XYZ file of C-alpha atoms in Angstrom:
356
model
C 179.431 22.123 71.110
C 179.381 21.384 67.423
C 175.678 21.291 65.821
C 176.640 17.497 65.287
C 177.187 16.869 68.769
C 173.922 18.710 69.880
C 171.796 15.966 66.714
C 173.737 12.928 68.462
C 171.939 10.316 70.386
C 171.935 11.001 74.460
C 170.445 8.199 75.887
C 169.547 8.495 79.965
C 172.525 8.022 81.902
C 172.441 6.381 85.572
C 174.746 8.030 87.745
C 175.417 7.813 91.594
C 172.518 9.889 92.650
C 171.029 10.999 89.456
C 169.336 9.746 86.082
C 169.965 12.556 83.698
C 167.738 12.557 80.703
C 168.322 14.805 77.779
C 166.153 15.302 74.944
C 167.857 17.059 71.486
C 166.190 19.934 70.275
C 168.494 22.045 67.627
C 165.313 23.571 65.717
C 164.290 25.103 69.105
C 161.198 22.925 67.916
C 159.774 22.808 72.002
C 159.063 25.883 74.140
C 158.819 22.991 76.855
C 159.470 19.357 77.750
C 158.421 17.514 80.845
C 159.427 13.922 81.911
C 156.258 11.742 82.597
C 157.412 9.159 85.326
C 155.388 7.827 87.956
C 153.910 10.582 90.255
C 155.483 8.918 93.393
C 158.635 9.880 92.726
C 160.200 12.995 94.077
C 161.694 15.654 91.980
C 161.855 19.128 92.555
C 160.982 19.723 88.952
C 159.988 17.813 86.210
C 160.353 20.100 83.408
C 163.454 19.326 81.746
C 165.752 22.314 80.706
C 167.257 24.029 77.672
C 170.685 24.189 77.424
C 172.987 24.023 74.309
C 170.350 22.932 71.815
C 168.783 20.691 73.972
C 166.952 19.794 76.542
C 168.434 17.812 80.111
C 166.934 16.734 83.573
C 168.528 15.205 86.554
C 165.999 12.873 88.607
C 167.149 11.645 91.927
C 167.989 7.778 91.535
C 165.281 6.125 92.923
C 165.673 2.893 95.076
C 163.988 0.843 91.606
C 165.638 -1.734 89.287
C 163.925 -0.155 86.211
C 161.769 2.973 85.574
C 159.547 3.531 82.263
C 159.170 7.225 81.515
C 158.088 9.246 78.165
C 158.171 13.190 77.384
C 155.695 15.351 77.139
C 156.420 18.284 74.627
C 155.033 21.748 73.416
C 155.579 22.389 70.001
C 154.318 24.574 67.301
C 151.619 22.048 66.533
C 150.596 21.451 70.509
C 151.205 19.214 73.803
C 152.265 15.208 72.727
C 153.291 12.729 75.033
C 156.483 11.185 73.072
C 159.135 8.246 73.731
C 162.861 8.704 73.900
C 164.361 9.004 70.902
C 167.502 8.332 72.156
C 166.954 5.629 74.073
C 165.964 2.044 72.321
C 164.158 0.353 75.025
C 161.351 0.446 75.420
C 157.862 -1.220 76.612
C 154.127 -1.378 76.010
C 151.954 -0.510 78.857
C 148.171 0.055 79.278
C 148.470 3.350 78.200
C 150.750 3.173 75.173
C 154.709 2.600 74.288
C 156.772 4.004 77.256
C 160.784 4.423 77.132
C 162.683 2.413 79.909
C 165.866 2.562 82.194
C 167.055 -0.476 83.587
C 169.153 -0.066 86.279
C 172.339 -2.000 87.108
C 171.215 -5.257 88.723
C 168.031 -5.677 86.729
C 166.908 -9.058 84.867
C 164.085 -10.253 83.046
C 162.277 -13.213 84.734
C 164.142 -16.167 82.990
C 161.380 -18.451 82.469
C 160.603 -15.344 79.099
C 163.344 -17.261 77.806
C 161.811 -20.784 78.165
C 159.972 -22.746 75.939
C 156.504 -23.910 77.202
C 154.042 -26.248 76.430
C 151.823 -25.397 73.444
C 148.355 -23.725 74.033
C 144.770 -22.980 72.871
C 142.364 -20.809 73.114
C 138.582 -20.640 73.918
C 136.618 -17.740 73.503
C 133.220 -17.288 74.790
C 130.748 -14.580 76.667
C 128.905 -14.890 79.866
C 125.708 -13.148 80.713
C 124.736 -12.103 84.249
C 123.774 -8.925 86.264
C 126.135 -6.690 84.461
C 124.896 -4.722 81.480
C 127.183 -6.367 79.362
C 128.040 -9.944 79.188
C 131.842 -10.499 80.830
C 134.018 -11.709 77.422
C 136.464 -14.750 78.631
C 139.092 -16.298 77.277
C 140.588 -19.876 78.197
C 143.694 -20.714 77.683
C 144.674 -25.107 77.792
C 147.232 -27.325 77.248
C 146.568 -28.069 73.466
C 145.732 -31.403 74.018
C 143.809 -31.076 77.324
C 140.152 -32.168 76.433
C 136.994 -30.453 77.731
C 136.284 -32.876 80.486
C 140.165 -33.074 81.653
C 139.944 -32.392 85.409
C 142.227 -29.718 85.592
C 142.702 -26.873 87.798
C 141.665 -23.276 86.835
C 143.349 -19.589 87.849
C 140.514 -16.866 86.442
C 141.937 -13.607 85.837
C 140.906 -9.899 85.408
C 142.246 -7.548 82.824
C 143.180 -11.379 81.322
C 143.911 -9.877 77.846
C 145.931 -7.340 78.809
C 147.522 -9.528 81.613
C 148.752 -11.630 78.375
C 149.988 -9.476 76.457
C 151.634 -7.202 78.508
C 152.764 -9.687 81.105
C 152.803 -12.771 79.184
C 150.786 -13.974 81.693
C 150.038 -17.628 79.255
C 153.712 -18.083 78.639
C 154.462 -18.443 82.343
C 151.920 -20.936 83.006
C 152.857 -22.800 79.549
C 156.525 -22.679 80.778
C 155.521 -23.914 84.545
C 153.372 -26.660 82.993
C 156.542 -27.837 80.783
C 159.274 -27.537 83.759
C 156.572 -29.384 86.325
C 156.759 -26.634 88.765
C 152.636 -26.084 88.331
C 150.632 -29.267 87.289
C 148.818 -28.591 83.886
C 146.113 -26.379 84.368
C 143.549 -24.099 82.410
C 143.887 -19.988 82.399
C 140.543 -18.355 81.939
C 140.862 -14.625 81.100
C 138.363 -12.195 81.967
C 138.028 -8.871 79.980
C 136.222 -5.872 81.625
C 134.082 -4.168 79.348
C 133.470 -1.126 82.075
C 136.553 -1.380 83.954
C 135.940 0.782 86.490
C 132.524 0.666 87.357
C 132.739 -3.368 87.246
C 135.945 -3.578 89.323
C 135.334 -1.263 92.139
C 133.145 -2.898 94.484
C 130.539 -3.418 91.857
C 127.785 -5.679 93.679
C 125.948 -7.030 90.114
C 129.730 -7.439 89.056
C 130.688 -9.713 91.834
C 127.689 -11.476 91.775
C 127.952 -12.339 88.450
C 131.660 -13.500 88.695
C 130.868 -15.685 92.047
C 127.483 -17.134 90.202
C 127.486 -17.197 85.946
C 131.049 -17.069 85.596
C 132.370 -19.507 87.875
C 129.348 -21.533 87.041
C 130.154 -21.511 82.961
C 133.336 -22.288 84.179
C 132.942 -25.305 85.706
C 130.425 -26.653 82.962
C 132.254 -25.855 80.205
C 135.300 -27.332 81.472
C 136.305 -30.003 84.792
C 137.844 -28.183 87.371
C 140.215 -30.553 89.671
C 140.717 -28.265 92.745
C 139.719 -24.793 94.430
C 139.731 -22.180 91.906
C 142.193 -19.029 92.027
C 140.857 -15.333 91.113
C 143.848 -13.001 90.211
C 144.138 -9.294 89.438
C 146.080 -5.902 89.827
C 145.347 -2.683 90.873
C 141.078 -2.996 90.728
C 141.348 -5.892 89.402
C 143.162 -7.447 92.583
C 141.062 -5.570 94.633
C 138.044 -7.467 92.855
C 139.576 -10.652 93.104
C 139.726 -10.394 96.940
C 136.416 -9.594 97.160
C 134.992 -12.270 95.161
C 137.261 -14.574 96.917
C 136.149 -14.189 100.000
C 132.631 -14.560 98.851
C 132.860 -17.792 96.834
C 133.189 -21.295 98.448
C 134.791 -22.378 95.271
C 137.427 -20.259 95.597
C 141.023 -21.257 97.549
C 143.617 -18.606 96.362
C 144.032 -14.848 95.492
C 146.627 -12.979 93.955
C 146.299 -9.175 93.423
C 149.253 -7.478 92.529
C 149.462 -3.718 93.329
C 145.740 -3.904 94.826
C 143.440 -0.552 95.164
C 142.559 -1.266 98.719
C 141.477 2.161 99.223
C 141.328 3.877 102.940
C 140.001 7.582 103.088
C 143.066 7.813 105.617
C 145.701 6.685 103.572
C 144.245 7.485 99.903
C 143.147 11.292 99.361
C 144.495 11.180 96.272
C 141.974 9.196 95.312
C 138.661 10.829 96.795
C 138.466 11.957 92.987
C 137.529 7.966 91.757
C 133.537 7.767 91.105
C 133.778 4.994 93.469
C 135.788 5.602 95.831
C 133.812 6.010 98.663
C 132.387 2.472 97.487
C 135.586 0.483 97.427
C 136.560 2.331 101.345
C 133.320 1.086 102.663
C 134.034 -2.524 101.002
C 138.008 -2.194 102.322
C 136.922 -1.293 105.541
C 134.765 -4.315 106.103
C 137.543 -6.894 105.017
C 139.988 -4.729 107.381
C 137.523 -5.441 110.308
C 137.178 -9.064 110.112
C 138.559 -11.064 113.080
C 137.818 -14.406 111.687
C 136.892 -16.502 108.701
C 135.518 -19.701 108.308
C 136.840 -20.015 104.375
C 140.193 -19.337 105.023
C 142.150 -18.379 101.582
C 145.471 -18.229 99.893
C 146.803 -14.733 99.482
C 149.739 -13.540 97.663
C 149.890 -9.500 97.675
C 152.471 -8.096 95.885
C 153.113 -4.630 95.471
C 156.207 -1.949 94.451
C 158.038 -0.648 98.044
C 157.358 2.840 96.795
C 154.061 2.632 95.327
C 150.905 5.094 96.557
C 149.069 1.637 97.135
C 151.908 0.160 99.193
C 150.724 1.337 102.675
C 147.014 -0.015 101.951
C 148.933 -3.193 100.743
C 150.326 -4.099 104.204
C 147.525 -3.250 106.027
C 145.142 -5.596 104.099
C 148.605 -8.642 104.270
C 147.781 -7.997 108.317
C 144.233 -7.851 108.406
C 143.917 -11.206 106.126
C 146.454 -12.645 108.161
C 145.078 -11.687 111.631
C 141.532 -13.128 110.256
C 143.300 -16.792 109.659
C 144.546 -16.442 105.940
C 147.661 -17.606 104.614
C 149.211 -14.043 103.632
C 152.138 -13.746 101.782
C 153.030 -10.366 101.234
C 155.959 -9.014 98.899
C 157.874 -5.633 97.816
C 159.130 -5.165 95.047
C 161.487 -2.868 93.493
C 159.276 -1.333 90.843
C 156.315 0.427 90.436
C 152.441 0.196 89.019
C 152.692 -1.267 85.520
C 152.217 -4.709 83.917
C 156.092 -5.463 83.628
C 156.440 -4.902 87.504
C 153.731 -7.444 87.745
C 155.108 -9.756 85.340
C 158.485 -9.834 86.946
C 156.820 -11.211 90.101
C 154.776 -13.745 89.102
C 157.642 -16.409 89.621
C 157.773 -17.313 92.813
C 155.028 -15.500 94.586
C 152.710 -16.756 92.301
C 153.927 -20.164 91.702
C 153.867 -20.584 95.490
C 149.811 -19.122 95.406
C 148.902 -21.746 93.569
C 151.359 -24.955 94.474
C 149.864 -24.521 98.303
C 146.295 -24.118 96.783
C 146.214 -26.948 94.142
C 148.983 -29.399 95.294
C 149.502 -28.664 99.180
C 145.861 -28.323 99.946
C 144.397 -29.635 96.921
């Protein structure tokens, strides 16, 4: 192979059974590259190999429609986490740019390509039982006044949901097509994630009471409210739905309904044992006299997957409307993103316009 060759561009190539990645490395610059994909994934290795002035890994094709991945490389100056060089697509994630393969098959959610109906934004804290006062966010119509009765979806990690799922654009773009009536996004943004969205009693009390109450002063809210979230953040949102009358709907994508049977992996989490204990009471419920509106969604292959459909049969046994869907990607905002259209659209059309 010509030194040329071994300097060109080698983008990941999907085969039959295989993604092969290659990484060029002519200097010798790395005495080691590993790929950084999600841990559910098998592999018999993750280190990627050198061979001919670069480096190359095969990774079974897994049963996904896209799959964000970076490098991680030793060099001369230490271990960095780095994107494919080769490869031009790529996406922001909670944890920084990642490189991305799309898969034959795969498509954006069209309504990215919409045009929806202009928006504003209120910002504003709210003090209760947590150290900190929760920052929030609301996003209108632009010309929705104050004392418009309008209905309201609240929503953890709300910043990030935004930008990283666009989260505003796909209710300004349901609000413009008439598929959700016009309605008011209010974005919540932890300031200790973790402690706050595990379980945290003085968190959920000040969600179901201060929050919800600013809420509905602040602004008129036309029909029962809708708490959304993913990972701890859904998990939060259940549990503060099924403690608020105000609340009809949930939505958690990817939720961390942890069981000590199903989640080892976990056991490390400060809280875990605190979310299992909070889990394990929802899972033992035979009956509820606030019956909700649950959309779970969650990737077919995810760790959280199995924890997933036993909560969509608990809720359901218990006299929820569950609806429960796989999807063909994994934990990360553009997963989530990609199924908020139709699970939920149909959340909150049977909360605010079927039941509302």
């Amino acid at each position: 192979m010509t030194p040329a060759a071994r300097r060109a561009a080698d983008p990941p190539k999907v085969l039959d059974r295989w993604i092969r990645f290659r990484l060029p490395d002519p200097e010798q610059r790395f005495s080691a590259v590993r790929l950084d994909v999600d841990s559910v994934l098998p592999a018999r290795t993750r280190d990627l190999v050198r061979r001919d002035g670069r480096w190359e890994l095969r990774l079974p094709r897994p049963d996904l429609q896209r799959l964000e991945y970076t490098f991680t490389v030793t060099g001369p100056d230490g271990v960095a986490t780095q994107t494919d060089p080769a490869n031009p697509a790529r996406v922001e994630s909670a944890f920084g740019p990642r490189s991305v393969v799309e898969l034959p098959g795969y498509l954006p959610p069209a309504w990215l390509a919409r045009d929806g109906v202009p928006g504003r934004f209120d910002a504003f804290e709210v003090a209760g039982e947590t150290a900190d006062p929760v920052p929030v966010t609301v996003w209108s119509p632009v010309d929705a006044v104050d004392a418009e009765p309008l209905p309201l979806l609240v929503v953890h990690d709300g910043p990030e949901y935004d930008q990283l799922a666009s989260l505003t654009r796909f209710s300004a773009v349901q609000v413009a097509d008439a598929v959700l009536p016009r309605h008011r996004v209010a974005l919540l943004q932890p300031v200790e994630r973790s402690p706050w969205y595990s379980g945290s009693p003085q968190y959920l009390r000040t969600l179901t009471g201060p929050v919800l109450t600013t809420l509905a002063r602040r602004y008129a809210v036309s029909a029962p409210v809708a708490l959304m979230g993913a990972s701890l953040g859904g998990l939060t949102s259940l549990l503060a739905g099924l403690r608020a009358p105000a609340v009809g709907a949930v939505f958690a994508q990817s939720g961390s309904f942890f069981q000590a049977e199903l989640d080892g992996m976990e056991q490390d989490f400060p809280w875990f044992a605190r979310i299992v204990d909070q889990v394990r009471a929802v899972l033992g419920t035979r009956h509820t006299d606030h019956p909700l509106v649950v959309g779970l969604t969650c990737g077919a292959l995810e760790e959280n997957a199995p924890n997933n459909r036993a909560m969509a049969a608990a809720l359901a046994r218990a006299g929820h409307t569950v609806r429960h869907a796989e999807v063909p990607d994994l934990h990360n905002y553009t997963a989530w993103r990609d199924a908020l259209d139709p699970h939920l659209t149909d959340v909150l059309r049977d909360c605010w316009i079927t039941r509302g």
